[in-house]
mmCIF file with all atom_site columns, C-alpha atoms in Angstrom:
data_model
loop_
_atom_site.group_PDB
_atom_site.id
_atom_site.type_symbol
_atom_site.label_atom_id
_atom_site.label_alt_id
_atom_site.label_comp_id
_atom_site.label_asym_id
_atom_site.label_entity_id
_atom_site.label_seq_id
_atom_site.pdbx_PDB_ins_code
_atom_site.Cartn_x
_atom_site.Cartn_y
_atom_site.Cartn_z
_atom_site.occupancy
_atom_site.B_iso_or_equiv
_atom_site.pdbx_formal_charge
_atom_site.auth_seq_id
_atom_site.auth_comp_id
_atom_site.auth_asym_id
_atom_site.auth_atom_id
_atom_site.pdbx_PDB_model_num
ATOM 1   C CA . LEU A 1 1   ? -56.468 37.615 97.794  1.00 69.00 ? 1   LEU A CA 1
ATOM 2   C CA . ALA A 1 2   ? -55.861 34.375 95.851  1.00 72.00 ? 2   ALA A CA 1
ATOM 3   C CA . LYS A 1 3   ? -55.173 31.420 98.198  1.00 83.00 ? 3   LYS A CA 1
ATOM 4   C CA . THR A 1 4   ? -52.154 29.464 97.045  1.00 88.00 ? 4   THR A CA 1
ATOM 5   C CA . THR A 1 5   ? -51.567 25.709 97.763  1.00 92.00 ? 5   THR A CA 1
ATOM 6   C CA . GLN A 1 6   ? -48.102 24.288 97.106  1.00 94.00 ? 6   GLN A CA 1
ATOM 7   C CA . PRO A 1 7   ? -46.326 21.151 98.556  1.00 96.00 ? 7   PRO A CA 1
ATOM 8   C CA . ILE A 1 8   ? -44.800 21.549 102.086 1.00 94.00 ? 8   ILE A CA 1
ATOM 9   C CA . SER A 1 9   ? -41.746 19.753 100.983 1.00 96.00 ? 9   SER A CA 1
ATOM 10  C CA . MET A 1 10  ? -39.972 17.816 98.033  1.00 97.00 ? 10  MET A CA 1
ATOM 11  C CA . ASP A 1 11  ? -36.978 15.855 97.636  1.00 97.00 ? 11  ASP A CA 1
ATOM 12  C CA . SER A 1 12  ? -34.935 15.517 94.306  1.00 97.00 ? 12  SER A CA 1
ATOM 13  C CA . TYR A 1 13  ? -31.499 14.488 93.122  1.00 97.00 ? 13  TYR A CA 1
ATOM 14  C CA . GLU A 1 14  ? -28.683 16.450 91.611  1.00 97.00 ? 14  GLU A CA 1
ATOM 15  C CA . GLY A 1 15  ? -29.035 16.640 87.942  1.00 96.00 ? 15  GLY A CA 1
ATOM 16  C CA . GLN A 1 16  ? -32.805 16.328 87.747  1.00 96.00 ? 16  GLN A CA 1
ATOM 17  C CA . GLU A 1 17  ? -35.431 18.695 86.624  1.00 97.00 ? 17  GLU A CA 1
ATOM 18  C CA . VAL A 1 18  ? -37.571 19.755 89.490  1.00 97.00 ? 18  VAL A CA 1
ATOM 19  C CA . ASN A 1 19  ? -41.085 20.976 89.075  1.00 98.00 ? 19  ASN A CA 1
ATOM 20  C CA . ILE A 1 20  ? -42.975 22.700 91.908  1.00 97.00 ? 20  ILE A CA 1
ATOM 21  C CA . THR A 1 21  ? -46.693 23.138 91.258  1.00 96.00 ? 21  THR A CA 1
ATOM 22  C CA . CYS A 1 22  ? -48.677 25.941 92.878  1.00 95.00 ? 22  CYS A CA 1
ATOM 23  C CA . SER A 1 23  ? -52.512 26.015 92.740  1.00 94.00 ? 23  SER A CA 1
ATOM 24  C CA . HIS A 1 24  ? -54.420 29.257 92.877  1.00 91.00 ? 24  HIS A CA 1
ATOM 25  C CA . ASN A 1 25  ? -57.960 28.642 91.849  1.00 90.00 ? 25  ASN A CA 1
ATOM 26  C CA . ASN A 1 26  ? -59.361 31.904 92.636  1.00 87.00 ? 26  ASN A CA 1
ATOM 27  C CA . ILE A 1 27  ? -56.721 34.019 90.910  1.00 89.00 ? 27  ILE A CA 1
ATOM 28  C CA . ALA A 1 28  ? -58.007 37.421 89.860  1.00 88.00 ? 28  ALA A CA 1
ATOM 29  C CA . THR A 1 29  ? -57.720 38.875 86.284  1.00 89.00 ? 29  THR A CA 1
ATOM 30  C CA . ASN A 1 30  ? -55.033 41.362 87.084  1.00 87.00 ? 30  ASN A CA 1
ATOM 31  C CA . ASP A 1 31  ? -52.995 39.050 89.376  1.00 89.00 ? 31  ASP A CA 1
ATOM 32  C CA . TYR A 1 32  ? -49.482 38.229 88.484  1.00 91.00 ? 32  TYR A CA 1
ATOM 33  C CA . ILE A 1 33  ? -47.679 34.947 89.698  1.00 93.00 ? 33  ILE A CA 1
ATOM 34  C CA . THR A 1 34  ? -44.365 35.429 91.248  1.00 93.00 ? 34  THR A CA 1
ATOM 35  C CA . TRP A 1 35  ? -41.896 32.903 92.778  1.00 96.00 ? 35  TRP A CA 1
ATOM 36  C CA . TYR A 1 36  ? -39.143 33.651 95.335  1.00 96.00 ? 36  TYR A CA 1
ATOM 37  C CA . GLN A 1 37  ? -36.378 31.518 96.607  1.00 96.00 ? 37  GLN A CA 1
ATOM 38  C CA . GLN A 1 38  ? -35.129 31.617 100.227 1.00 96.00 ? 38  GLN A CA 1
ATOM 39  C CA . PHE A 1 39  ? -31.780 29.907 101.294 1.00 94.00 ? 39  PHE A CA 1
ATOM 40  C CA . PRO A 1 40  ? -31.253 29.223 105.030 1.00 89.00 ? 40  PRO A CA 1
ATOM 41  C CA . SER A 1 41  ? -30.279 32.358 106.916 1.00 88.00 ? 41  SER A CA 1
ATOM 42  C CA . GLN A 1 42  ? -30.865 34.675 104.007 1.00 93.00 ? 42  GLN A CA 1
ATOM 43  C CA . GLY A 1 43  ? -33.726 36.716 102.712 1.00 94.00 ? 43  GLY A CA 1
ATOM 44  C CA . PRO A 1 44  ? -36.070 35.602 99.961  1.00 94.00 ? 44  PRO A CA 1
ATOM 45  C CA . ARG A 1 45  ? -34.765 36.380 96.304  1.00 95.00 ? 45  ARG A CA 1
ATOM 46  C CA . PHE A 1 46  ? -36.964 37.022 93.514  1.00 94.00 ? 46  PHE A CA 1
ATOM 47  C CA . ILE A 1 47  ? -36.656 34.239 90.895  1.00 96.00 ? 47  ILE A CA 1
ATOM 48  C CA . ILE A 1 48  ? -39.378 34.638 88.266  1.00 96.00 ? 48  ILE A CA 1
ATOM 49  C CA . GLN A 1 49  ? -42.738 36.272 87.511  1.00 94.00 ? 49  GLN A CA 1
ATOM 50  C CA . GLY A 1 50  ? -45.309 35.667 84.905  1.00 94.00 ? 50  GLY A CA 1
ATOM 51  C CA . TYR A 1 51  ? -48.868 36.497 83.942  1.00 94.00 ? 51  TYR A CA 1
ATOM 52  C CA . LYS A 1 52  ? -49.760 33.807 81.356  1.00 91.00 ? 52  LYS A CA 1
ATOM 53  C CA . THR A 1 53  ? -48.238 31.042 79.157  1.00 89.00 ? 53  THR A CA 1
ATOM 54  C CA . LYS A 1 54  ? -44.427 30.550 79.703  1.00 95.00 ? 54  LYS A CA 1
ATOM 55  C CA . VAL A 1 55  ? -41.702 32.650 81.041  1.00 95.00 ? 55  VAL A CA 1
ATOM 56  C CA . THR A 1 56  ? -38.086 31.718 81.134  1.00 95.00 ? 56  THR A CA 1
ATOM 57  C CA . ASN A 1 57  ? -34.874 33.305 82.613  1.00 95.00 ? 57  ASN A CA 1
ATOM 58  C CA . GLU A 1 58  ? -31.528 32.112 83.389  1.00 93.00 ? 58  GLU A CA 1
ATOM 59  C CA . VAL A 1 59  ? -32.611 30.457 86.622  1.00 92.00 ? 59  VAL A CA 1
ATOM 60  C CA . ALA A 1 60  ? -36.008 28.884 85.993  1.00 96.00 ? 60  ALA A CA 1
ATOM 61  C CA . SER A 1 61  ? -39.015 28.607 83.841  1.00 97.00 ? 61  SER A CA 1
ATOM 62  C CA . LEU A 1 62  ? -42.577 29.401 84.856  1.00 97.00 ? 62  LEU A CA 1
ATOM 63  C CA . PHE A 1 63  ? -45.469 27.510 83.170  1.00 97.00 ? 63  PHE A CA 1
ATOM 64  C CA . ILE A 1 64  ? -49.029 28.921 83.413  1.00 96.00 ? 64  ILE A CA 1
ATOM 65  C CA . PRO A 1 65  ? -51.833 27.160 81.692  1.00 95.00 ? 65  PRO A CA 1
ATOM 66  C CA . ALA A 1 66  ? -54.558 29.143 79.909  1.00 95.00 ? 66  ALA A CA 1
ATOM 67  C CA . ASP A 1 67  ? -57.113 29.065 82.859  1.00 94.00 ? 67  ASP A CA 1
ATOM 68  C CA . ARG A 1 68  ? -54.169 30.435 85.247  1.00 94.00 ? 68  ARG A CA 1
ATOM 69  C CA . LYS A 1 69  ? -55.581 28.308 88.041  1.00 94.00 ? 69  LYS A CA 1
ATOM 70  C CA . SER A 1 70  ? -52.192 26.773 88.718  1.00 94.00 ? 70  SER A CA 1
ATOM 71  C CA . SER A 1 71  ? -48.488 27.384 87.910  1.00 95.00 ? 71  SER A CA 1
ATOM 72  C CA . THR A 1 72  ? -45.443 25.417 87.711  1.00 97.00 ? 72  THR A CA 1
ATOM 73  C CA . LEU A 1 73  ? -41.855 26.494 88.604  1.00 97.00 ? 73  LEU A CA 1
ATOM 74  C CA . SER A 1 74  ? -39.375 24.381 86.669  1.00 98.00 ? 74  SER A CA 1
ATOM 75  C CA . LEU A 1 75  ? -35.784 24.270 87.700  1.00 97.00 ? 75  LEU A CA 1
ATOM 76  C CA . PRO A 1 76  ? -33.528 22.621 85.275  1.00 94.00 ? 76  PRO A CA 1
ATOM 77  C CA . ARG A 1 77  ? -30.750 20.263 86.327  1.00 93.00 ? 77  ARG A CA 1
ATOM 78  C CA . VAL A 1 78  ? -30.694 21.131 89.959  1.00 96.00 ? 78  VAL A CA 1
ATOM 79  C CA . SER A 1 79  ? -27.630 21.079 92.276  1.00 96.00 ? 79  SER A CA 1
ATOM 80  C CA . LEU A 1 80  ? -27.194 20.823 95.946  1.00 96.00 ? 80  LEU A CA 1
ATOM 81  C CA . SER A 1 81  ? -27.208 24.536 96.135  1.00 95.00 ? 81  SER A CA 1
ATOM 82  C CA . ASP A 1 82  ? -30.692 24.670 94.909  1.00 96.00 ? 82  ASP A CA 1
ATOM 83  C CA . THR A 1 83  ? -31.850 23.477 98.369  1.00 97.00 ? 83  THR A CA 1
ATOM 84  C CA . ALA A 1 84  ? -33.979 26.221 99.604  1.00 96.00 ? 84  ALA A CA 1
ATOM 85  C CA . VAL A 1 85  ? -37.681 27.265 100.292 1.00 96.00 ? 85  VAL A CA 1
ATOM 86  C CA . TYR A 1 86  ? -39.648 28.383 97.246  1.00 97.00 ? 86  TYR A CA 1
ATOM 87  C CA . TYR A 1 87  ? -42.661 30.587 97.688  1.00 95.00 ? 87  TYR A CA 1
ATOM 88  C CA . CYS A 1 88  ? -45.371 31.019 95.157  1.00 94.00 ? 88  CYS A CA 1
ATOM 89  C CA . LEU A 1 89  ? -47.222 34.453 95.404  1.00 91.00 ? 89  LEU A CA 1
ATOM 90  C CA . VAL A 1 90  ? -50.265 35.473 93.745  1.00 89.00 ? 90  VAL A CA 1
ATOM 91  C CA . GLY A 1 91  ? -52.048 38.555 93.973  1.00 81.00 ? 91  GLY A CA 1
ATOM 92  C CA . ALA A 1 92  ? -51.789 41.177 96.727  1.00 77.00 ? 92  ALA A CA 1
ATOM 93  C CA . ARG A 1 93  ? -53.832 42.285 99.773  1.00 73.00 ? 93  ARG A CA 1
ATOM 94  C CA . ASP A 1 94  ? -54.197 46.075 99.982  1.00 73.00 ? 94  ASP A CA 1
ATOM 95  C CA . ASP A 1 95  ? -51.528 46.104 97.276  1.00 72.00 ? 95  ASP A CA 1
ATOM 96  C CA . LYS A 1 96  ? -49.072 44.157 99.553  1.00 76.00 ? 96  LYS A CA 1
ATOM 97  C CA . ILE A 1 97  ? -47.890 40.716 98.525  1.00 80.00 ? 97  ILE A CA 1
ATOM 98  C CA . ILE A 1 98  ? -48.452 37.958 101.043 1.00 81.00 ? 98  ILE A CA 1
ATOM 99  C CA . PHE A 1 99  ? -46.015 35.108 101.605 1.00 85.00 ? 99  PHE A CA 1
ATOM 100 C CA . GLY A 1 100 ? -47.235 31.637 102.502 1.00 84.00 ? 100 GLY A CA 1
ATOM 101 C CA . LYS A 1 101 ? -45.088 28.876 103.980 1.00 85.00 ? 101 LYS A CA 1
ATOM 102 C CA . GLY A 1 102 ? -43.638 27.783 100.750 1.00 92.00 ? 102 GLY A CA 1
ATOM 103 C CA . THR A 1 103 ? -42.094 24.457 99.631  1.00 96.00 ? 103 THR A CA 1
ATOM 104 C CA . ARG A 1 104 ? -39.050 23.095 101.209 1.00 95.00 ? 104 ARG A CA 1
ATOM 105 C CA . LEU A 1 105 ? -36.845 21.591 98.412  1.00 97.00 ? 105 LEU A CA 1
ATOM 106 C CA . HIS A 1 106 ? -34.219 19.333 99.446  1.00 97.00 ? 106 HIS A CA 1
ATOM 107 C CA . ILE A 1 107 ? -31.625 18.238 96.816  1.00 97.00 ? 107 ILE A CA 1
ATOM 108 C CA . LEU A 1 108 ? -29.847 15.023 97.531  1.00 96.00 ? 108 LEU A CA 1
ATOM 109 C CA . PRO A 1 109 ? -26.453 13.876 96.010  1.00 94.00 ? 109 PRO A CA 1
ATOM 110 C CA . ASP B 2 1   ? -27.667 41.977 94.323  1.00 59.00 ? 1   ASP B CA 1
ATOM 111 C CA . ALA B 2 2   ? -29.659 45.091 95.669  1.00 66.00 ? 2   ALA B CA 1
ATOM 112 C CA . GLY B 2 3   ? -27.774 47.276 97.799  1.00 92.00 ? 3   GLY B CA 1
ATOM 113 C CA . ILE B 2 4   ? -29.499 46.681 101.182 1.00 96.00 ? 4   ILE B CA 1
ATOM 114 C CA . THR B 2 5   ? -27.871 46.311 104.484 1.00 96.00 ? 5   THR B CA 1
ATOM 115 C CA . GLN B 2 6   ? -29.359 45.639 107.932 1.00 97.00 ? 6   GLN B CA 1
ATOM 116 C CA . SER B 2 7   ? -27.837 46.520 111.243 1.00 97.00 ? 7   SER B CA 1
ATOM 117 C CA . PRO B 2 8   ? -27.252 44.885 113.539 1.00 97.00 ? 8   PRO B CA 1
ATOM 118 C CA . ARG B 2 9   ? -27.169 41.382 112.092 1.00 97.00 ? 9   ARG B CA 1
ATOM 119 C CA . HIS B 2 10  ? -27.548 39.882 115.390 1.00 97.00 ? 10  HIS B CA 1
ATOM 120 C CA . LYS B 2 11  ? -28.887 41.201 118.788 1.00 97.00 ? 11  LYS B CA 1
ATOM 121 C CA . VAL B 2 12  ? -29.552 39.742 122.232 1.00 97.00 ? 12  VAL B CA 1
ATOM 122 C CA . THR B 2 13  ? -31.521 42.073 124.701 1.00 97.00 ? 13  THR B CA 1
ATOM 123 C CA . GLU B 2 14  ? -33.611 41.756 127.607 1.00 97.00 ? 14  GLU B CA 1
ATOM 124 C CA . THR B 2 15  ? -37.463 42.041 128.121 1.00 97.00 ? 15  THR B CA 1
ATOM 125 C CA . GLY B 2 16  ? -38.536 45.604 128.451 1.00 97.00 ? 16  GLY B CA 1
ATOM 126 C CA . THR B 2 17  ? -35.650 47.310 126.763 1.00 96.00 ? 17  THR B CA 1
ATOM 127 C CA . PRO B 2 18  ? -36.075 49.449 123.559 1.00 96.00 ? 18  PRO B CA 1
ATOM 128 C CA . VAL B 2 19  ? -34.465 48.097 120.366 1.00 97.00 ? 19  VAL B CA 1
ATOM 129 C CA . THR B 2 20  ? -33.964 49.807 117.054 1.00 98.00 ? 20  THR B CA 1
ATOM 130 C CA . LEU B 2 21  ? -33.081 48.013 113.861 1.00 98.00 ? 21  LEU B CA 1
ATOM 131 C CA . ARG B 2 22  ? -31.747 49.640 110.856 1.00 98.00 ? 22  ARG B CA 1
ATOM 132 C CA . CYS B 2 23  ? -32.256 49.123 107.195 1.00 98.00 ? 23  CYS B CA 1
ATOM 133 C CA . HIS B 2 24  ? -30.081 51.097 104.656 1.00 98.00 ? 24  HIS B CA 1
ATOM 134 C CA . GLN B 2 25  ? -30.593 50.925 100.821 1.00 97.00 ? 25  GLN B CA 1
ATOM 135 C CA . THR B 2 26  ? -28.543 52.374 98.081  1.00 96.00 ? 26  THR B CA 1
ATOM 136 C CA . GLU B 2 27  ? -30.977 51.762 95.343  1.00 94.00 ? 27  GLU B CA 1
ATOM 137 C CA . ASN B 2 28  ? -33.143 54.897 95.843  1.00 94.00 ? 28  ASN B CA 1
ATOM 138 C CA . HIS B 2 29  ? -36.360 52.715 95.827  1.00 94.00 ? 29  HIS B CA 1
ATOM 139 C CA . ARG B 2 30  ? -39.327 54.493 97.129  1.00 93.00 ? 30  ARG B CA 1
ATOM 140 C CA . TYR B 2 31  ? -40.969 51.527 98.980  1.00 93.00 ? 31  TYR B CA 1
ATOM 141 C CA . MET B 2 32  ? -39.389 49.899 102.045 1.00 95.00 ? 32  MET B CA 1
ATOM 142 C CA . TYR B 2 33  ? -40.744 47.095 104.252 1.00 94.00 ? 33  TYR B CA 1
ATOM 143 C CA . TRP B 2 34  ? -40.158 45.322 107.411 1.00 97.00 ? 34  TRP B CA 1
ATOM 144 C CA . TYR B 2 35  ? -41.159 41.646 107.844 1.00 96.00 ? 35  TYR B CA 1
ATOM 145 C CA . ARG B 2 36  ? -40.565 39.157 110.546 1.00 96.00 ? 36  ARG B CA 1
ATOM 146 C CA . GLN B 2 37  ? -40.085 35.495 110.016 1.00 95.00 ? 37  GLN B CA 1
ATOM 147 C CA . ASP B 2 38  ? -40.899 32.804 112.414 1.00 93.00 ? 38  ASP B CA 1
ATOM 148 C CA . PRO B 2 39  ? -41.204 28.912 112.174 1.00 86.00 ? 39  PRO B CA 1
ATOM 149 C CA . GLY B 2 40  ? -44.713 27.989 111.275 1.00 78.00 ? 40  GLY B CA 1
ATOM 150 C CA . HIS B 2 41  ? -45.640 31.563 110.282 1.00 79.00 ? 41  HIS B CA 1
ATOM 151 C CA . GLY B 2 42  ? -43.592 32.303 107.217 1.00 83.00 ? 42  GLY B CA 1
ATOM 152 C CA . LEU B 2 43  ? -42.876 35.971 106.495 1.00 89.00 ? 43  LEU B CA 1
ATOM 153 C CA . ARG B 2 44  ? -45.280 38.570 107.845 1.00 92.00 ? 44  ARG B CA 1
ATOM 154 C CA . LEU B 2 45  ? -45.340 42.168 107.135 1.00 92.00 ? 45  LEU B CA 1
ATOM 155 C CA . ILE B 2 46  ? -44.883 44.686 110.216 1.00 95.00 ? 46  ILE B CA 1
ATOM 156 C CA . HIS B 2 47  ? -44.800 48.000 108.670 1.00 95.00 ? 47  HIS B CA 1
ATOM 157 C CA . TYR B 2 48  ? -44.000 49.566 105.301 1.00 93.00 ? 48  TYR B CA 1
ATOM 158 C CA . SER B 2 49  ? -43.122 53.003 103.907 1.00 94.00 ? 49  SER B CA 1
ATOM 159 C CA . TYR B 2 50  ? -44.159 54.467 100.540 1.00 92.00 ? 50  TYR B CA 1
ATOM 160 C CA . GLY B 2 51  ? -41.978 57.582 100.880 1.00 92.00 ? 51  GLY B CA 1
ATOM 161 C CA . VAL B 2 52  ? -40.012 59.797 103.391 1.00 93.00 ? 52  VAL B CA 1
ATOM 162 C CA . LYS B 2 53  ? -42.106 60.247 106.341 1.00 92.00 ? 53  LYS B CA 1
ATOM 163 C CA . ASP B 2 54  ? -44.862 58.043 104.866 1.00 93.00 ? 54  ASP B CA 1
ATOM 164 C CA . THR B 2 55  ? -45.497 54.827 106.742 1.00 94.00 ? 55  THR B CA 1
ATOM 165 C CA . ASP B 2 56  ? -48.362 52.336 107.191 1.00 93.00 ? 56  ASP B CA 1
ATOM 166 C CA . LYS B 2 57  ? -49.126 49.243 109.165 1.00 93.00 ? 57  LYS B CA 1
ATOM 167 C CA . GLY B 2 58  ? -48.893 45.702 108.131 1.00 91.00 ? 58  GLY B CA 1
ATOM 168 C CA . GLU B 2 59  ? -50.526 42.706 109.555 1.00 89.00 ? 59  GLU B CA 1
ATOM 169 C CA . VAL B 2 60  ? -48.495 42.277 112.742 1.00 93.00 ? 60  VAL B CA 1
ATOM 170 C CA . SER B 2 61  ? -47.739 46.002 113.768 1.00 94.00 ? 61  SER B CA 1
ATOM 171 C CA . ASP B 2 62  ? -48.560 45.848 117.398 1.00 95.00 ? 62  ASP B CA 1
ATOM 172 C CA . GLY B 2 63  ? -45.441 46.599 119.512 1.00 95.00 ? 63  GLY B CA 1
ATOM 173 C CA . TYR B 2 64  ? -43.462 48.043 116.776 1.00 97.00 ? 64  TYR B CA 1
ATOM 174 C CA . SER B 2 65  ? -42.956 51.563 115.336 1.00 97.00 ? 65  SER B CA 1
ATOM 175 C CA . VAL B 2 66  ? -41.153 52.800 112.226 1.00 97.00 ? 66  VAL B CA 1
ATOM 176 C CA . SER B 2 67  ? -39.526 55.958 110.991 1.00 97.00 ? 67  SER B CA 1
ATOM 177 C CA . ARG B 2 68  ? -38.147 56.977 107.633 1.00 97.00 ? 68  ARG B CA 1
ATOM 178 C CA . SER B 2 69  ? -36.523 60.410 107.622 1.00 96.00 ? 69  SER B CA 1
ATOM 179 C CA . LYS B 2 70  ? -34.360 59.783 104.516 1.00 96.00 ? 70  LYS B CA 1
ATOM 180 C CA . THR B 2 71  ? -35.094 57.759 101.450 1.00 95.00 ? 71  THR B CA 1
ATOM 181 C CA . GLU B 2 72  ? -32.322 55.342 102.164 1.00 96.00 ? 72  GLU B CA 1
ATOM 182 C CA . ASP B 2 73  ? -33.113 54.617 105.890 1.00 97.00 ? 73  ASP B CA 1
ATOM 183 C CA . PHE B 2 74  ? -35.976 52.826 107.406 1.00 98.00 ? 74  PHE B CA 1
ATOM 184 C CA . LEU B 2 75  ? -35.895 52.072 111.095 1.00 98.00 ? 75  LEU B CA 1
ATOM 185 C CA . LEU B 2 76  ? -37.845 49.555 113.109 1.00 98.00 ? 76  LEU B CA 1
ATOM 186 C CA . THR B 2 77  ? -38.280 50.104 116.757 1.00 98.00 ? 77  THR B CA 1
ATOM 187 C CA . LEU B 2 78  ? -39.344 47.794 119.508 1.00 97.00 ? 78  LEU B CA 1
ATOM 188 C CA . GLU B 2 79  ? -40.384 50.206 122.265 1.00 93.00 ? 79  GLU B CA 1
ATOM 189 C CA . SER B 2 80  ? -40.338 47.617 124.919 1.00 96.00 ? 80  SER B CA 1
ATOM 190 C CA . ALA B 2 81  ? -39.060 44.334 123.670 1.00 97.00 ? 81  ALA B CA 1
ATOM 191 C CA . THR B 2 82  ? -40.949 41.083 124.611 1.00 97.00 ? 82  THR B CA 1
ATOM 192 C CA . SER B 2 83  ? -39.885 37.434 124.195 1.00 96.00 ? 83  SER B CA 1
ATOM 193 C CA . SER B 2 84  ? -42.628 37.102 121.559 1.00 96.00 ? 84  SER B CA 1
ATOM 194 C CA . GLN B 2 85  ? -40.586 39.427 119.445 1.00 97.00 ? 85  GLN B CA 1
ATOM 195 C CA . THR B 2 86  ? -37.864 37.070 119.208 1.00 97.00 ? 86  THR B CA 1
ATOM 196 C CA . SER B 2 87  ? -37.528 36.480 115.547 1.00 97.00 ? 87  SER B CA 1
ATOM 197 C CA . VAL B 2 88  ? -35.551 37.159 112.468 1.00 97.00 ? 88  VAL B CA 1
ATOM 198 C CA . TYR B 2 89  ? -36.380 40.500 110.777 1.00 98.00 ? 89  TYR B CA 1
ATOM 199 C CA . PHE B 2 90  ? -35.964 41.260 107.151 1.00 97.00 ? 90  PHE B CA 1
ATOM 200 C CA . CYS B 2 91  ? -36.054 44.507 105.377 1.00 97.00 ? 91  CYS B CA 1
ATOM 201 C CA . ALA B 2 92  ? -37.109 44.732 101.756 1.00 95.00 ? 92  ALA B CA 1
ATOM 202 C CA . ILE B 2 93  ? -37.283 47.365 99.176  1.00 95.00 ? 93  ILE B CA 1
ATOM 203 C CA . SER B 2 94  ? -39.136 47.828 95.935  1.00 92.00 ? 94  SER B CA 1
ATOM 204 C CA . GLU B 2 95  ? -39.589 50.498 93.087  1.00 88.00 ? 95  GLU B CA 1
ATOM 205 C CA . SER B 2 96  ? -43.115 50.590 92.575  1.00 81.00 ? 96  SER B CA 1
ATOM 206 C CA . GLY B 2 97  ? -45.274 49.000 95.367  1.00 74.00 ? 97  GLY B CA 1
ATOM 207 C CA . ARG B 2 98  ? -47.620 47.760 92.572  1.00 73.00 ? 98  ARG B CA 1
ATOM 208 C CA . GLY B 2 99  ? -49.047 44.838 94.575  1.00 75.00 ? 99  GLY B CA 1
ATOM 209 C CA . SER B 2 100 ? -48.653 41.450 92.713  1.00 76.00 ? 100 SER B CA 1
ATOM 210 C CA . GLN B 2 101 ? -46.589 42.867 89.970  1.00 80.00 ? 101 GLN B CA 1
ATOM 211 C CA . GLU B 2 102 ? -43.953 44.296 92.027  1.00 83.00 ? 102 GLU B CA 1
ATOM 212 C CA . THR B 2 103 ? -40.508 42.714 92.805  1.00 89.00 ? 103 THR B CA 1
ATOM 213 C CA . GLN B 2 104 ? -39.322 42.984 96.367  1.00 91.00 ? 104 GLN B CA 1
ATOM 214 C CA . TYR B 2 105 ? -35.567 42.842 97.203  1.00 94.00 ? 105 TYR B CA 1
ATOM 215 C CA . PHE B 2 106 ? -34.582 41.688 100.688 1.00 95.00 ? 106 PHE B CA 1
ATOM 216 C CA . GLY B 2 107 ? -31.846 42.412 103.072 1.00 96.00 ? 107 GLY B CA 1
ATOM 217 C CA . PRO B 2 108 ? -29.739 39.701 104.837 1.00 95.00 ? 108 PRO B CA 1
ATOM 218 C CA . GLY B 2 109 ? -31.798 39.803 108.025 1.00 96.00 ? 109 GLY B CA 1
ATOM 219 C CA . THR B 2 110 ? -31.360 40.530 111.639 1.00 97.00 ? 110 THR B CA 1
ATOM 220 C CA . ARG B 2 111 ? -31.683 37.763 114.317 1.00 97.00 ? 111 ARG B CA 1
ATOM 221 C CA . LEU B 2 112 ? -33.184 39.186 117.462 1.00 98.00 ? 112 LEU B CA 1
ATOM 222 C CA . LEU B 2 113 ? -33.220 37.287 120.702 1.00 97.00 ? 113 LEU B CA 1
ATOM 223 C CA . VAL B 2 114 ? -35.267 38.767 123.525 1.00 97.00 ? 114 VAL B CA 1
ATOM 224 C CA . LEU B 2 115 ? -34.473 37.136 126.930 1.00 96.00 ? 115 LEU B CA 1
#
């Protein structure tokens, strides 16, 4: 199972673009990279998933360099409602995904 | 949002009593999961199911049992609740169970306090 490392916490301001980087040096060939978002008192919610290069949806973009040893979740023009914990998941153990401690993102007015 | 409900949403119980949490889905997904979330530990998998009557243990299964008699319902039972089982419990579902490629959809959670 690939070990992931992401910042414990980040602060940003409304209207800014926020980039959260996750490193996963021992990612396996068939591993996908998935990000979940968790608001206080709610369950995690799938944001985006990718294998290589760039993926974009209505919520975020995911940038994955060619060596796939890291990935960056990009949230454009954040608002206060983007305050949440963001989890980077890579690979699975016995086919089960593993959640780490995530990054606590705090958006300031 | 995926149709997942959990009941009860909040429960206070006493040590030694049995507790059953229910997860109900309307998506007809094959896989269902129970997680617990505690400060400093993140989300940890307790048990999961890959079909009716097919279940298996996760990483923190001691003290918990599960049952799945219908596709839509997955029950988590604490046979004799202990204070260490005070936690927030999340149910999740997925279509494929395909490891890192799958997407899991989570319920709203149940807050359990064991006194």
